[in-house]
Coordinates of C-alpha atoms and ligand atoms in Angstrom, one line a residue:
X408 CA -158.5 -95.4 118.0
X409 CA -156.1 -94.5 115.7
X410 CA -157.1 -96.1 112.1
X411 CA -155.0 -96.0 108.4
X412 CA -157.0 -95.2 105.5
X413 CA -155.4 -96.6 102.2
X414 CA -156.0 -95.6 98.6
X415 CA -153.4 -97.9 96.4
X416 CA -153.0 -97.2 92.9
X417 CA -151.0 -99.5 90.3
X418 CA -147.8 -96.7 91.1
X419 CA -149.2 -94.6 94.1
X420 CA -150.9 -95.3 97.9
X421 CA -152.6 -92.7 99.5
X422 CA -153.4 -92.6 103.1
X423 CA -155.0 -90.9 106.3
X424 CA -154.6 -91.4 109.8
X425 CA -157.7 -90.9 111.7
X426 CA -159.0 -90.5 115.1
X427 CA -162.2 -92.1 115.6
X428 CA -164.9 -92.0 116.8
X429 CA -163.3 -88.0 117.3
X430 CA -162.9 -88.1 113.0
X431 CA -159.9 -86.0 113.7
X432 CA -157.2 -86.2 110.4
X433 CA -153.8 -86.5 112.3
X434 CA -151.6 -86.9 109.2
X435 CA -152.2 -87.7 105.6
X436 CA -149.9 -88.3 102.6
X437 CA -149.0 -89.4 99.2
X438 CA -146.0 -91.9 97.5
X439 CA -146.2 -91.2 93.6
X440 CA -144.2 -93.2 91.1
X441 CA -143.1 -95.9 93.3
X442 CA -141.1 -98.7 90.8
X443 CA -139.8 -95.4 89.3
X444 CA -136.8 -93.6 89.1
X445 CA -138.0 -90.4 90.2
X446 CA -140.4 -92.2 92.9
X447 CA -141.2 -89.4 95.7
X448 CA -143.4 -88.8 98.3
X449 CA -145.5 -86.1 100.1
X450 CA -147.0 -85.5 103.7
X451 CA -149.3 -82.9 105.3
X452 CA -149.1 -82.6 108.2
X453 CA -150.2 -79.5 111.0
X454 CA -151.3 -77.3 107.7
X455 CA -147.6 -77.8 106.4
X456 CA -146.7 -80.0 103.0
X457 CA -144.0 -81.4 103.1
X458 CA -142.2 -83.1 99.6
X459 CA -139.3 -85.9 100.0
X460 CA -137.3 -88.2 97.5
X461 CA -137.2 -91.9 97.8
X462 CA -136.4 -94.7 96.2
X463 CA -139.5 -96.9 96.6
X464 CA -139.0 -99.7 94.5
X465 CA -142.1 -101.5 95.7
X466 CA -145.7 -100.8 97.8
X467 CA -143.6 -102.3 100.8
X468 CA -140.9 -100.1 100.7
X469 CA -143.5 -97.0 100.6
X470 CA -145.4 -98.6 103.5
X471 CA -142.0 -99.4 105.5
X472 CA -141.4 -95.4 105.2
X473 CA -145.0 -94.3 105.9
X474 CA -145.1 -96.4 108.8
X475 CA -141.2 -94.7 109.8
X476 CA -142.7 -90.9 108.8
X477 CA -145.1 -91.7 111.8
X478 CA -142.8 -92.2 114.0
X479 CA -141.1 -89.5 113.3
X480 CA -144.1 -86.9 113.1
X481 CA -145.0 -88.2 116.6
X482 CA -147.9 -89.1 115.2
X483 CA -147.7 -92.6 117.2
X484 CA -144.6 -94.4 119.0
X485 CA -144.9 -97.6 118.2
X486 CA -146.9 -99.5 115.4
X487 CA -148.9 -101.1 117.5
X488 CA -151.0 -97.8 117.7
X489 CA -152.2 -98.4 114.4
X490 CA -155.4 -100.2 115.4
X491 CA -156.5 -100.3 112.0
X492 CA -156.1 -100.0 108.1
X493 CA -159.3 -99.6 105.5
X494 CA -158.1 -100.6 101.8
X495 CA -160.6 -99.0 99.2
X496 CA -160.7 -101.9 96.7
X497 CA -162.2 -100.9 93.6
X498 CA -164.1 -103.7 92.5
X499 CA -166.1 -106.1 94.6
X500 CA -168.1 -107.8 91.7
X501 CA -171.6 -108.8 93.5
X502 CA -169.8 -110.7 96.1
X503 CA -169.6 -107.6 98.9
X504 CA -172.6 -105.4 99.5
X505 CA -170.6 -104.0 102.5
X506 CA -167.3 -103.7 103.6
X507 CA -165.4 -106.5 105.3
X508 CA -162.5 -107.8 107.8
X509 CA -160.0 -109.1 105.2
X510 CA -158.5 -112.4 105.8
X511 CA -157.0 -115.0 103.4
X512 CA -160.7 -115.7 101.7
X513 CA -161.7 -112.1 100.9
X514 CA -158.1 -111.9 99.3
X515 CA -158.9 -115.0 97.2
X516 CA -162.3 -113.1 96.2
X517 CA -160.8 -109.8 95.2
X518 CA -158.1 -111.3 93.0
X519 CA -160.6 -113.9 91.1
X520 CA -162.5 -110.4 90.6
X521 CA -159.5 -109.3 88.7
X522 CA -161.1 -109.8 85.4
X523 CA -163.9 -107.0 86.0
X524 CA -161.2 -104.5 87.1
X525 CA -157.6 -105.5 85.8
X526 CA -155.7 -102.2 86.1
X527 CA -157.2 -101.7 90.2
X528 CA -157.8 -104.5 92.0
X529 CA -154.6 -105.8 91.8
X530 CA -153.0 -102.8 92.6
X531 CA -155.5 -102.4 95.6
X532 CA -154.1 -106.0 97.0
X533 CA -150.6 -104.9 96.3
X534 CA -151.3 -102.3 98.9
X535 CA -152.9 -104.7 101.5
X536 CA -149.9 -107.5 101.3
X537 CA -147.5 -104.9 101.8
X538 CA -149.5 -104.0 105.1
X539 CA -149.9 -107.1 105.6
X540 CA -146.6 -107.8 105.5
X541 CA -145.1 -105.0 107.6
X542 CA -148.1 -105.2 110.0
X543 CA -149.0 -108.8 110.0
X544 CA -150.9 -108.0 113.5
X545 CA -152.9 -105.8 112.4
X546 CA -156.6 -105.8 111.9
X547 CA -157.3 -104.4 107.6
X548 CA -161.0 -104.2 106.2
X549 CA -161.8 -103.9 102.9
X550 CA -163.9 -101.4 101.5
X551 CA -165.2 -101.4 98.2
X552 CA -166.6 -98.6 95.6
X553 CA -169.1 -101.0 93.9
X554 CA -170.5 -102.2 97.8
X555 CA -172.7 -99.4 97.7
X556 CA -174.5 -100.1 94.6
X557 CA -175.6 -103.0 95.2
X558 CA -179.1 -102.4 96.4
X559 CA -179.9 -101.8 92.7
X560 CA -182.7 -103.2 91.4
X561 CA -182.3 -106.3 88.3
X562 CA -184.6 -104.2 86.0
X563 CA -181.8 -101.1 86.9
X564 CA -178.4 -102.9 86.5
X565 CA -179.0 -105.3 83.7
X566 CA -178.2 -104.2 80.2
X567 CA -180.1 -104.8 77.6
X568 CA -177.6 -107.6 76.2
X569 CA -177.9 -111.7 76.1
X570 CA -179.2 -112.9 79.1
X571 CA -176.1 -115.3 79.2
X572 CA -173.9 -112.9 79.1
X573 CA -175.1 -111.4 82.5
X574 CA -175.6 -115.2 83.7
X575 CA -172.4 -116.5 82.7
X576 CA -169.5 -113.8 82.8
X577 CA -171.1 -111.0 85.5
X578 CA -171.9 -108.5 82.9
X579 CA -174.4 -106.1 84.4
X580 CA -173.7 -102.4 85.6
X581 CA -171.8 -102.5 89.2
X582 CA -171.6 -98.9 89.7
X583 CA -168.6 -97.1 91.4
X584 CA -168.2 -93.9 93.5
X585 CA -170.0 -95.9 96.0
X586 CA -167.7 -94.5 99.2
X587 CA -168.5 -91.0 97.9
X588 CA -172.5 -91.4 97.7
X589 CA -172.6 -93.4 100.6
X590 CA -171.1 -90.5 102.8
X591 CA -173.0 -88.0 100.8
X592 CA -176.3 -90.5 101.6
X593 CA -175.0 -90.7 105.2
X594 CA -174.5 -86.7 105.8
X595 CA -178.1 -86.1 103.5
X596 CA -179.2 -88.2 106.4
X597 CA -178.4 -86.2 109.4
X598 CA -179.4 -83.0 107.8
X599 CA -182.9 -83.9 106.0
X600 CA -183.9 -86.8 108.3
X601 CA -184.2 -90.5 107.1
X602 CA -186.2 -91.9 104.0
X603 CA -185.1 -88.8 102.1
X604 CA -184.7 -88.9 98.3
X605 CA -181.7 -87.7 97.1
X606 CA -179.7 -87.3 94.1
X607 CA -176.1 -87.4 94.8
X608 CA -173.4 -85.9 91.8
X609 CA -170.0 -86.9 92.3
X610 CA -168.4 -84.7 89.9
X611 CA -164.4 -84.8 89.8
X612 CA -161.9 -85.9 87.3
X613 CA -164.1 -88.7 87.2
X614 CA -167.5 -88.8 87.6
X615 CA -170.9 -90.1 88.7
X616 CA -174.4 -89.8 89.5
X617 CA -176.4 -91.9 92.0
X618 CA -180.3 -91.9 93.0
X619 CA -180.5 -92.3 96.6
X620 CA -183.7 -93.7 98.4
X621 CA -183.7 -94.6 102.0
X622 CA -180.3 -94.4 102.0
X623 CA -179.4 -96.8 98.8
X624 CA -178.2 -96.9 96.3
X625 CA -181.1 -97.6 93.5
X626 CA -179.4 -95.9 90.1
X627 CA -175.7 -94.9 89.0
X628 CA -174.5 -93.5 86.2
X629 CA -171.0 -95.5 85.9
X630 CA -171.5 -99.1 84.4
X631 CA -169.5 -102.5 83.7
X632 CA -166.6 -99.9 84.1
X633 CA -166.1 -96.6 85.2
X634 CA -166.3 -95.5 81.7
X635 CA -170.0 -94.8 81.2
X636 CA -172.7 -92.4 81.9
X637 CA -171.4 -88.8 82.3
X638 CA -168.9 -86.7 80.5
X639 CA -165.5 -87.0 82.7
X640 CA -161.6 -85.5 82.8
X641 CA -160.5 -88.3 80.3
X642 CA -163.5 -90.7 79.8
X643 CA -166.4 -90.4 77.2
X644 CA -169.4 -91.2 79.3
X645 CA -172.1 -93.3 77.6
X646 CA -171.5 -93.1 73.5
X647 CA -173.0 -95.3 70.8
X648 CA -170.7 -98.9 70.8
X649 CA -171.6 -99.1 67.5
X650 CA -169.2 -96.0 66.6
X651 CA -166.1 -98.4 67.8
X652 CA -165.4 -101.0 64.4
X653 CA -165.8 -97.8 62.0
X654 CA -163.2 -95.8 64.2
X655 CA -161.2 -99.0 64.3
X656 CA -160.9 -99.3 60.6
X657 CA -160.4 -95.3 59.7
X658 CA -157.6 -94.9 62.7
X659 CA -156.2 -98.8 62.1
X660 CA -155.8 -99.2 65.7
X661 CA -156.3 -101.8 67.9
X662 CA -159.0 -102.5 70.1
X663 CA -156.6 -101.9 73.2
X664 CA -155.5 -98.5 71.9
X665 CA -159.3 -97.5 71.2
X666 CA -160.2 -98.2 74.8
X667 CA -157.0 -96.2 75.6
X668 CA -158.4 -92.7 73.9
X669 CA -162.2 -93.7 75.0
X670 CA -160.3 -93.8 78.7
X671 CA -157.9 -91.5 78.8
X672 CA -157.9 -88.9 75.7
X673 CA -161.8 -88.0 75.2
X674 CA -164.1 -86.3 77.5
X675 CA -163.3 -82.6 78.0
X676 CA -159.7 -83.3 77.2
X677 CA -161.2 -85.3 74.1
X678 CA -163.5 -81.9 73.0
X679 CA -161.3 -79.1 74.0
X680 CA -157.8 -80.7 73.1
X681 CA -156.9 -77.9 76.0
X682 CA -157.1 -80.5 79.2
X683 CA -158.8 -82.5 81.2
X684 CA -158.7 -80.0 83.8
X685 CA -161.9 -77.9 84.7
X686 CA -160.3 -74.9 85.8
X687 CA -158.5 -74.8 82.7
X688 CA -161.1 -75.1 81.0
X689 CA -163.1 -72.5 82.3
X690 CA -160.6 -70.2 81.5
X691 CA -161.1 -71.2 78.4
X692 CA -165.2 -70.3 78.1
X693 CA -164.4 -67.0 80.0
X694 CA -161.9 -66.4 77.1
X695 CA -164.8 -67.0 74.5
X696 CA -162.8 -70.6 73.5
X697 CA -165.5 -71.9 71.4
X698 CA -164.7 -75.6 72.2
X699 CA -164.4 -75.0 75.4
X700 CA -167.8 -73.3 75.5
X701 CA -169.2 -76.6 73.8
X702 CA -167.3 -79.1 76.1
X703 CA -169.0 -77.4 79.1
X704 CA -172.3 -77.1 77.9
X705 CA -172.1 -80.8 76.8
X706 CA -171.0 -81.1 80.6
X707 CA -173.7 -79.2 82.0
X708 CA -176.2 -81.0 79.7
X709 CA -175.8 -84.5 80.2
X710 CA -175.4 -84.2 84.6
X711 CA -178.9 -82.6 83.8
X712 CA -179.8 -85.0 81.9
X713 CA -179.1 -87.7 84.7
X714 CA -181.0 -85.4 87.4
X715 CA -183.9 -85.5 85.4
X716 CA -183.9 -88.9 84.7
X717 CA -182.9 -89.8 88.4
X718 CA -185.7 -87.5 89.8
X719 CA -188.4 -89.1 87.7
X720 CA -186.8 -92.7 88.9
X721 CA -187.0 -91.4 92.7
X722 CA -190.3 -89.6 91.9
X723 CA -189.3 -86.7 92.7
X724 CA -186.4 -86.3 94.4
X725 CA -186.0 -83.9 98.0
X726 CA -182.1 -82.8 97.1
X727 CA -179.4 -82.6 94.4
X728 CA -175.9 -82.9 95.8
X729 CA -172.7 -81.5 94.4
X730 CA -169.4 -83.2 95.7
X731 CA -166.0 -83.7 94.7
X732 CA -163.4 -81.5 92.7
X733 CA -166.1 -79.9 90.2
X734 CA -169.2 -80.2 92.3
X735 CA -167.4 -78.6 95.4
X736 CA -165.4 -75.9 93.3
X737 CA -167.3 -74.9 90.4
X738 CA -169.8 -72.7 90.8
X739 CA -170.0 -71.8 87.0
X740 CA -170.5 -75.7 86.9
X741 CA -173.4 -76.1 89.1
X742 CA -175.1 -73.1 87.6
X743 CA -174.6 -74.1 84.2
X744 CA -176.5 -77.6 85.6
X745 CA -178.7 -76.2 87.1
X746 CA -180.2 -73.4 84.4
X747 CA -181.2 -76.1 82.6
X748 CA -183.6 -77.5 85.8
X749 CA -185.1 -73.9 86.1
X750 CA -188.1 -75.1 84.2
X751 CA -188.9 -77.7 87.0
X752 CA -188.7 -74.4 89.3
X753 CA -185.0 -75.7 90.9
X754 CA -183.1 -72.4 91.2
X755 CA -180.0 -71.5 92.9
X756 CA -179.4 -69.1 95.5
X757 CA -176.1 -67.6 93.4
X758 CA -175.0 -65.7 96.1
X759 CA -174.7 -68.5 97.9
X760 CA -173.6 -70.6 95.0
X761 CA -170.3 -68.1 94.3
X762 CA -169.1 -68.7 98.1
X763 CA -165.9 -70.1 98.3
X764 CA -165.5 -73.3 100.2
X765 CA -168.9 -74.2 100.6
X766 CA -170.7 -76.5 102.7
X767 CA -174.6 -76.6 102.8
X768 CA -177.5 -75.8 101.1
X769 CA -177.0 -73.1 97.8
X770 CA -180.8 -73.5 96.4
X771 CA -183.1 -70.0 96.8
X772 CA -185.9 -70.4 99.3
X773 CA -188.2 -70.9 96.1
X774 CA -186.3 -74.0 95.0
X775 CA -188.7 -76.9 94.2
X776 CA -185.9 -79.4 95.3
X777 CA -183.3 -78.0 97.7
X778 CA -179.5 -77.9 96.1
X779 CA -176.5 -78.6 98.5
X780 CA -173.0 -78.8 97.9
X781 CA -171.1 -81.2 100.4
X782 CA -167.7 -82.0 100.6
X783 CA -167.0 -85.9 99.9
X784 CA -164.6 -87.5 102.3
X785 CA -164.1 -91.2 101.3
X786 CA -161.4 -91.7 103.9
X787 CA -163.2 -91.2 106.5
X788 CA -166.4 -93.3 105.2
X789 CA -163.1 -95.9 104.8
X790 CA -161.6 -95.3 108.7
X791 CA -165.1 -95.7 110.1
X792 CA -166.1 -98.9 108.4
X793 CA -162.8 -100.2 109.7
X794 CA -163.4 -98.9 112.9
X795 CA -167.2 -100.1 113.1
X796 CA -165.8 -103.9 112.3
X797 CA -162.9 -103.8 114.4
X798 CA -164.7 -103.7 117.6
X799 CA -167.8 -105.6 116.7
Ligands
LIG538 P1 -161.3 -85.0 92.0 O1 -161.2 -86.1 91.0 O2 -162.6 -85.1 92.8 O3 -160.1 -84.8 92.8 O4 -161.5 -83.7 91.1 C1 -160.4 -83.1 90.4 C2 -161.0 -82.1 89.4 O5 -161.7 -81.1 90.1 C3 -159.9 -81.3 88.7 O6 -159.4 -82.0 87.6 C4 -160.6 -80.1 88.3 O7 -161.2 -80.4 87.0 C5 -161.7 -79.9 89.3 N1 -161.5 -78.7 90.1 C6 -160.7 -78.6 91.2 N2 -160.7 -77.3 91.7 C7 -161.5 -76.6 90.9 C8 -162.0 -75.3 90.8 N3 -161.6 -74.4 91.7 N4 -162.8 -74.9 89.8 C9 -163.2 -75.8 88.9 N5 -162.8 -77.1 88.9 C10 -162.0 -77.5 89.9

């Protein structure tokens, strides 16, 4: 079966074509800037890139050319090929603990869930009425980040807050990332075995950490929003609230604008002023950048932080997982963490640690928990949900 997974962003829409059950990627690709001038678009396909201009004044127009591209990268030869599409949605409140065929009540859900995520889920259900639109047909599921999380226990995602609050107006932690952990949980699975404990770090541009037991989800770093827990790209991670009226009054700016900088201009962008970008700022500690050396050790420190905390949580925990763009590609990163386990006699293996591309286990044969990097792949956690509903 040939199934579309789809990533759309307020001014972008990702996808994949899969193969399933063979998980064979048979094209992927991008649109960026669609309602702009300069809109554009990019697909790899067969190892090659390629880049085209477009005007794509709307999510339809980019799915109307996707669904063309196919065609004419022989990729299918009629549309109904496309058995079908998997929309990440960002936020499914506590309504969805798994992901589901969308028809027109899950649509109602996921735009009275607006509130909790007002920059993605409407740009997720964009993405699905254009397919809908140019596919009507077609079978789409829904797939949510915050699904996974919700095998939390109360006493883990209530905040410490007026119990009205969390009664009235749904403010608790949700948790996202939960595509990513639940693959990592999935593949933890068929290495390890089942019942395994597992701390999973989803390290990219942004970033979280989940305690896996029995396969769920039972801690996560991220909150209310994506903003909390660890140090990110762009986003502070967990700071003191009380810091936000003082800052308010010294900058004069609005509350809007503040959330702006905590969102976008702090973490290591925020402490180096250099980028958001790890490789950049690595350069920057090999170069003896003194704020760079503090942003990653401020890194380093609080993802330890969060294994520690998760391993007493799980009481002691069998793994620690690296994934996405730092946790697959840094190995000064996962060092950097992991030095500061050593005492609890995790060590890594830093041979196997420098390896390009890994995919397995980097801990030393000593390691009291076993270290793994494992490349996240969110689309196809996304194609085979769809796939798994589609023929139930
Ligand atoms: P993601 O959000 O998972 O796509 O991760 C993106 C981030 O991964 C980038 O912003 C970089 O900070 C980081 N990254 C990617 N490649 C490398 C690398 N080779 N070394 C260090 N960091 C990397």
């Amino acid at each position: 079966m040939k199934i579309l997974s789809v990533n759309a962003g307020s001014s972008s829409l990702k996808f994949t074509m899969i193969e399933l059950p063979e998980e064979k990627v048979m094209i992927s690709g991008t649109f960026e800037k669609i309602g702009l001038d300069d809109s554009f678009y990019t697909i790899k396909y067969n190892g090659n890139k390629d880049k085209k201009e477009a005007k794509l004044e709307s999510h339809t127009d980019a799915v109307k050319i996707l669904l063309e591209e196919l065609i004419n990268y022989k990729v299918i030869k009629s549309y109904d090929e496309i058995d079908g599409v998997g929309h990440r949605i960002v936020h499914g409140g506590d309504k969805y603990t798994e992901s589901v065929i969308i028809d027109e009540s899950v649509l109602k859900t996921v735009e009275e869930l607006t509130p909790l995520a007002p920059l993605h889920n409407p740009a997720n259900l964009v993405g699905i009425r254009s397919f809908m639109e140019v596919l009507p047909d077609t079978k789409m599921v829904a797939v949510f980040d915050t699904a996974f999380h919700q095998t939390m226990p109360k006493e883990e995602y209530l905040y410490a807050l007026p119990y009205d609050w969390y009664k009235n107006y749904g403010v608790r932690r949700y948790g996202f990332h939960g595509t990513s952990h639940r693959y990592i949980a999935t593949k933890m699975n068929e290495l390890l075995g089942e019942d395994r404990k597992i701390i999973s770090c989803h390290i990219g541009n942004g970033a979280s950490i989940c305690a896996i037991k029995d396969g769920k989800s039972i801690a996560t770093s991220m909150g209310f929003t994506p903003i909390a827990g660890v140090i990110m790209g762009t986003r502070c991670g967990d700071i003191d609230v009380g810091l936000l009226p003082y800052v308010m009054s010294q900058t004069k700016e609005k509350f809007d604008e503040v959330m702006n900088d905590l969102n976008k201009k702090s973490g290591v962008l925020g402490l180096t002023g250099v980028s958001s970008d790890m490789r950049d700022v690595e350069e920057g500690y090999n170069n003896k950048d003194e704020r760079c050396i503090t942003a990653l050790n401020m890194y380093a420190n609080k993802v330890a932080e969060y294994i520690s905390m998760y391993n007493t949580k799980l009481e002691g925990a069998d793994a620690i997982v690296f994934t996405a763009g730092v946790g697959e590609n840094s190995d000064l990163m996962r060092s950097l963490i992991i030095k500061r386990l050593s005492f609890m006699g995790i060590k890594l293996d830093e041979e196997k640690n420098s390896q390009r591309g890994i995919d397995g286990e980097i801990s030393s044969d000593d390691s009291t928990i076993k270290v793994y990097v494992i490349p996240t792949d969110e689309e196809l956690m996304i194609a085979k949900d769809t796939y798994n509903l589609i023929n139930e």
